[in-house]
Amino acid sequence: MVNILLSKYNFDEPWISYRLKDIISSSHKVAVIPFSFHDDWIKNENQFNEAYNSSNGKYYDEIVKPFLFYGIEKENITFVNYFKDNAKSAKSIIENSNIVFFTGGLPDKMMERIHKFHLEETLENYRGIVIGSSAGAMVQLKEYHISPDKDYPTFAYHKGLDMIKDFYIEVHYADTGIQNHSIKKVLCEKRKSIYTITNEGGILVIDNNVETFGDVDIYTIK
């Protein structure tokens, strides 16, 4: 499995694309899993389509744009529809893809919906490329933490997918006091390294080998 962890959808930019050109092929098929939406944002299939349909979906263009950069055709990018698909069809979309893409949003909601579709085993045994932005990066970790922000008032640890076990990440890192406090807390309590990923940073993990790109730092216990 190849894992790519980001804060934004900007993996078509020069600071990382020079490396990913060797990994992402124009022939690849992409399964987008947009399960990280807030319950108040999207409540039904119509609202889901307003967000993600290929004609005028609010978020569609920004999600597919980096894949188009690598030569992937729109016809080879399939969104799993939370309100229309089911466990069987979602599994089929994933198994017939070369890349799984997790969108940004709320990581705990992403995991809740993955569980509802019984996709944990399918995703954890996936042999392709897994890319995720923000929440989509966090859920690739066996355990991730959430620093307090406008969506989450308190610090918390949550269970993610059993893909990456050796480190933690702080996405959208901006050197804030809240983020730095969370980093120290994770280092102290978990005794594992933590990578900070700014909005122009990314991490590539291939067979447990970690490469960093752009604005990424690592903090380790001393």
Short mmCIF file of C-alpha atoms in Angstrom, two decimals:
data_model
loop_
_atom_site.label_atom_id
_atom_site.label_comp_id
_atom_site.label_asym_id
_atom_site.label_seq_id
_atom_site.Cartn_x
_atom_site.Cartn_y
_atom_site.Cartn_z
CA MET A 1 0.00 0.00 0.00
CA VAL A 2 1.06 3.56 -0.75
CA ASN A 3 -0.25 6.30 1.56
CA ILE A 4 -0.23 10.02 0.84
CA LEU A 5 -1.14 12.40 3.67
CA LEU A 6 -1.98 16.04 2.95
CA SER A 7 -3.70 19.08 4.44
CA LYS A 8 -5.22 20.34 1.19
CA TYR A 9 -6.16 19.05 -2.27
CA ASN A 10 -3.00 20.53 -3.80
CA PHE A 11 -0.91 17.47 -4.62
CA ASP A 12 -0.63 18.73 -8.19
CA GLU A 13 1.72 21.51 -7.08
CA PRO A 14 5.48 21.42 -7.82
CA TRP A 15 6.59 20.78 -4.23
CA ILE A 16 5.22 17.22 -4.43
CA SER A 17 4.09 16.52 -8.01
CA TYR A 18 7.66 15.85 -9.19
CA ARG A 19 7.64 12.76 -6.95
CA LEU A 20 4.05 11.65 -7.43
CA LYS A 21 4.45 11.64 -11.22
CA ASP A 22 6.35 8.40 -10.67
CA ILE A 23 3.46 6.93 -8.67
CA ILE A 24 0.19 8.25 -10.13
CA SER A 25 -0.51 7.08 -13.68
CA SER A 26 -2.90 8.51 -16.26
CA SER A 27 -4.43 5.04 -16.56
CA HIS A 28 -5.38 4.86 -12.89
CA LYS A 29 -8.98 4.68 -11.71
CA VAL A 30 -9.94 6.70 -8.65
CA ALA A 31 -12.52 5.94 -5.95
CA VAL A 32 -13.42 9.11 -4.06
CA ILE A 33 -14.91 8.55 -0.60
CA PRO A 34 -16.55 11.83 0.46
CA PHE A 35 -17.84 10.57 3.79
CA SER A 36 -16.48 13.36 5.99
CA PHE A 37 -19.35 15.83 5.66
CA HIS A 38 -21.16 17.37 8.62
CA ASP A 39 -24.69 16.10 9.25
CA ASP A 40 -25.93 19.69 9.01
CA TRP A 41 -24.21 20.22 5.64
CA ILE A 42 -25.59 17.23 3.77
CA LYS A 43 -28.78 15.50 4.87
CA ASN A 44 -30.01 13.72 1.74
CA GLU A 45 -29.09 12.61 -1.76
CA ASN A 46 -30.05 15.93 -3.35
CA GLN A 47 -27.71 17.83 -1.05
CA PHE A 48 -24.99 15.23 -1.63
CA ASN A 49 -25.32 15.73 -5.38
CA GLU A 50 -25.22 19.51 -4.98
CA ALA A 51 -21.85 19.03 -3.31
CA TYR A 52 -20.28 16.33 -5.48
CA ASN A 53 -22.02 15.87 -8.84
CA SER A 54 -19.80 16.17 -11.91
CA SER A 55 -21.84 18.92 -13.59
CA ASN A 56 -21.90 21.65 -10.98
CA GLY A 57 -21.08 20.09 -7.61
CA LYS A 58 -19.74 22.66 -5.17
CA TYR A 59 -16.65 20.60 -4.30
CA TYR A 60 -16.29 18.48 -7.43
CA ASP A 61 -13.78 20.55 -9.36
CA GLU A 62 -11.35 21.06 -6.49
CA ILE A 63 -11.37 17.32 -5.75
CA VAL A 64 -10.79 16.12 -9.32
CA LYS A 65 -8.42 18.93 -10.40
CA PRO A 66 -5.20 17.31 -9.12
CA PHE A 67 -6.08 13.99 -10.73
CA LEU A 68 -6.60 15.70 -14.09
CA PHE A 69 -3.09 17.13 -13.72
CA TYR A 70 -1.73 13.56 -13.75
CA GLY A 71 -3.69 12.76 -16.90
CA ILE A 72 -6.52 10.80 -15.28
CA GLU A 73 -9.82 11.19 -17.15
CA LYS A 74 -12.95 12.34 -15.33
CA GLU A 75 -14.63 9.16 -16.52
CA ASN A 76 -12.18 7.20 -14.37
CA ILE A 77 -13.00 9.13 -11.19
CA THR A 78 -15.95 7.64 -9.29
CA PHE A 79 -17.52 9.12 -6.17
CA VAL A 80 -19.04 6.72 -3.65
CA ASN A 81 -22.50 8.16 -3.02
CA TYR A 82 -23.36 7.80 0.65
CA PHE A 83 -27.10 8.05 -0.01
CA LYS A 84 -27.28 5.94 -3.18
CA ASP A 85 -24.55 3.33 -2.82
CA ASN A 86 -24.50 0.52 -0.29
CA ALA A 87 -21.84 -1.68 1.27
CA LYS A 88 -21.69 -3.97 -1.77
CA SER A 89 -21.50 -1.28 -4.44
CA ALA A 90 -19.03 0.82 -2.43
CA LYS A 91 -16.77 -2.20 -1.98
CA SER A 92 -16.92 -2.88 -5.72
CA ILE A 93 -15.95 0.72 -6.56
CA ILE A 94 -12.96 0.50 -4.21
CA GLU A 95 -11.82 -2.91 -5.41
CA ASN A 96 -11.95 -1.78 -9.04
CA SER A 97 -9.82 1.29 -8.40
CA ASN A 98 -6.10 2.01 -8.27
CA ILE A 99 -6.44 5.04 -6.00
CA VAL A 100 -8.70 5.68 -3.02
CA PHE A 101 -9.15 9.34 -2.14
CA PHE A 102 -10.52 10.48 1.24
CA THR A 103 -11.88 14.03 1.30
CA GLY A 104 -11.36 16.60 4.02
CA GLY A 105 -13.96 17.42 6.64
CA LEU A 106 -14.78 15.60 9.86
CA PRO A 107 -12.63 12.50 10.48
CA ASP A 108 -14.91 10.93 13.06
CA LYS A 109 -17.87 11.19 10.67
CA MET A 110 -15.74 9.63 7.94
CA MET A 111 -14.97 6.65 10.18
CA GLU A 112 -18.58 6.37 11.33
CA ARG A 113 -19.79 6.06 7.74
CA ILE A 114 -16.97 3.73 6.71
CA HIS A 115 -18.07 1.49 9.57
CA LYS A 116 -21.72 1.72 8.52
CA PHE A 117 -20.72 0.49 5.05
CA HIS A 118 -18.53 -2.26 6.57
CA LEU A 119 -15.55 -1.03 4.55
CA GLU A 120 -12.79 -1.26 7.16
CA GLU A 121 -11.43 -4.61 6.00
CA THR A 122 -11.67 -3.68 2.32
CA LEU A 123 -9.75 -0.46 2.88
CA GLU A 124 -7.17 -1.89 5.27
CA ASN A 125 -6.36 -4.68 2.80
CA TYR A 126 -6.27 -2.32 -0.19
CA ARG A 127 -3.16 -2.74 -2.32
CA GLY A 128 -3.34 0.50 -4.27
CA ILE A 129 -2.63 4.14 -3.50
CA VAL A 130 -4.50 5.86 -0.66
CA ILE A 131 -4.58 9.66 -0.70
CA GLY A 132 -6.25 11.82 1.91
CA SER A 133 -6.52 15.50 2.71
CA SER A 134 -6.93 16.79 6.27
CA ALA A 135 -9.56 14.45 7.76
CA GLY A 136 -8.78 12.09 4.90
CA ALA A 137 -5.16 11.97 6.02
CA MET A 138 -6.03 11.51 9.67
CA VAL A 139 -8.23 8.45 9.16
CA GLN A 140 -5.33 6.57 7.54
CA LEU A 141 -3.74 6.37 10.98
CA LYS A 142 -4.64 3.49 13.28
CA GLU A 143 -5.18 6.12 15.95
CA TYR A 144 -5.35 9.84 15.32
CA HIS A 145 -5.86 12.86 17.53
CA ILE A 146 -8.05 15.91 17.00
CA SER A 147 -6.79 19.26 18.23
CA PRO A 148 -9.48 21.66 19.46
CA ASP A 149 -10.92 23.88 16.71
CA LYS A 150 -14.23 25.34 15.54
CA ASP A 151 -15.66 21.85 14.94
CA TYR A 152 -14.21 20.09 17.99
CA PRO A 153 -14.13 21.91 21.34
CA THR A 154 -11.88 19.42 23.12
CA PHE A 155 -8.79 17.33 22.38
CA ALA A 156 -9.51 13.66 21.72
CA TYR A 157 -8.03 10.45 20.35
CA HIS A 158 -10.04 8.45 17.83
CA LYS A 159 -9.69 5.11 16.07
CA GLY A 160 -8.83 5.28 12.39
CA LEU A 161 -8.00 2.67 9.77
CA ASP A 162 -5.21 0.21 10.48
CA MET A 163 -2.91 1.54 7.76
CA ILE A 164 -0.28 3.63 9.57
CA LYS A 165 0.74 2.83 13.14
CA ASP A 166 4.13 4.41 13.72
CA PHE A 167 3.38 8.12 13.98
CA TYR A 168 0.76 10.84 14.45
CA ILE A 169 0.06 13.93 12.35
CA GLU A 170 -1.07 17.51 12.92
CA VAL A 171 -2.75 18.77 9.74
CA HIS A 172 -3.17 22.42 8.73
CA TYR A 173 -0.27 23.19 11.02
CA ALA A 174 0.13 26.94 11.62
CA ASP A 175 2.27 26.99 14.78
CA THR A 176 -0.67 27.96 17.01
CA GLY A 177 -0.61 27.55 20.77
CA ILE A 178 -3.45 25.05 20.65
CA GLN A 179 -1.70 22.92 18.04
CA ASN A 180 1.63 23.02 19.86
CA HIS A 181 -0.06 22.03 23.11
CA SER A 182 -1.68 19.06 21.34
CA ILE A 183 1.67 18.03 19.87
CA LYS A 184 3.31 18.03 23.29
CA LYS A 185 0.40 16.06 24.72
CA VAL A 186 0.65 13.38 22.02
CA LEU A 187 4.43 13.11 22.40
CA CYS A 188 4.13 12.74 26.15
CA GLU A 189 1.22 10.30 26.18
CA LYS A 190 1.92 8.17 23.10
CA ARG A 191 5.73 8.32 22.92
CA LYS A 192 5.63 8.36 19.13
CA SER A 193 6.79 10.87 16.56
CA ILE A 194 4.37 13.43 15.20
CA TYR A 195 4.59 15.13 11.82
CA THR A 196 3.23 18.63 11.31
CA ILE A 197 1.78 19.19 7.83
CA THR A 198 1.07 22.75 6.71
CA ASN A 199 -1.24 23.58 3.82
CA GLU A 200 1.75 23.18 1.51
CA GLY A 201 3.11 19.94 2.85
CA GLY A 202 2.66 16.23 2.37
CA ILE A 203 3.87 12.82 3.48
CA LEU A 204 4.40 9.75 1.31
CA VAL A 205 4.57 6.33 2.97
CA ILE A 206 5.62 3.32 0.91
CA ASP A 207 6.06 0.04 2.77
CA ASN A 208 6.60 1.94 6.05
CA ASN A 209 9.26 4.18 4.48
CA VAL A 210 8.39 7.83 5.05
CA GLU A 211 9.20 10.68 2.66
CA THR A 212 8.22 14.29 3.39
CA PHE A 213 7.53 17.06 0.89
CA GLY A 214 7.00 20.78 1.17
CA ASP A 215 6.48 22.29 4.60
CA VAL A 216 6.56 19.29 6.96
CA ASP A 217 8.40 18.91 10.26
CA ILE A 218 8.82 15.99 12.64
CA TYR A 219 8.74 16.13 16.43
CA THR A 220 10.12 13.24 18.44
CA ILE A 221 10.30 12.37 22.10
CA LYS A 222 13.67 13.22 23.61
#
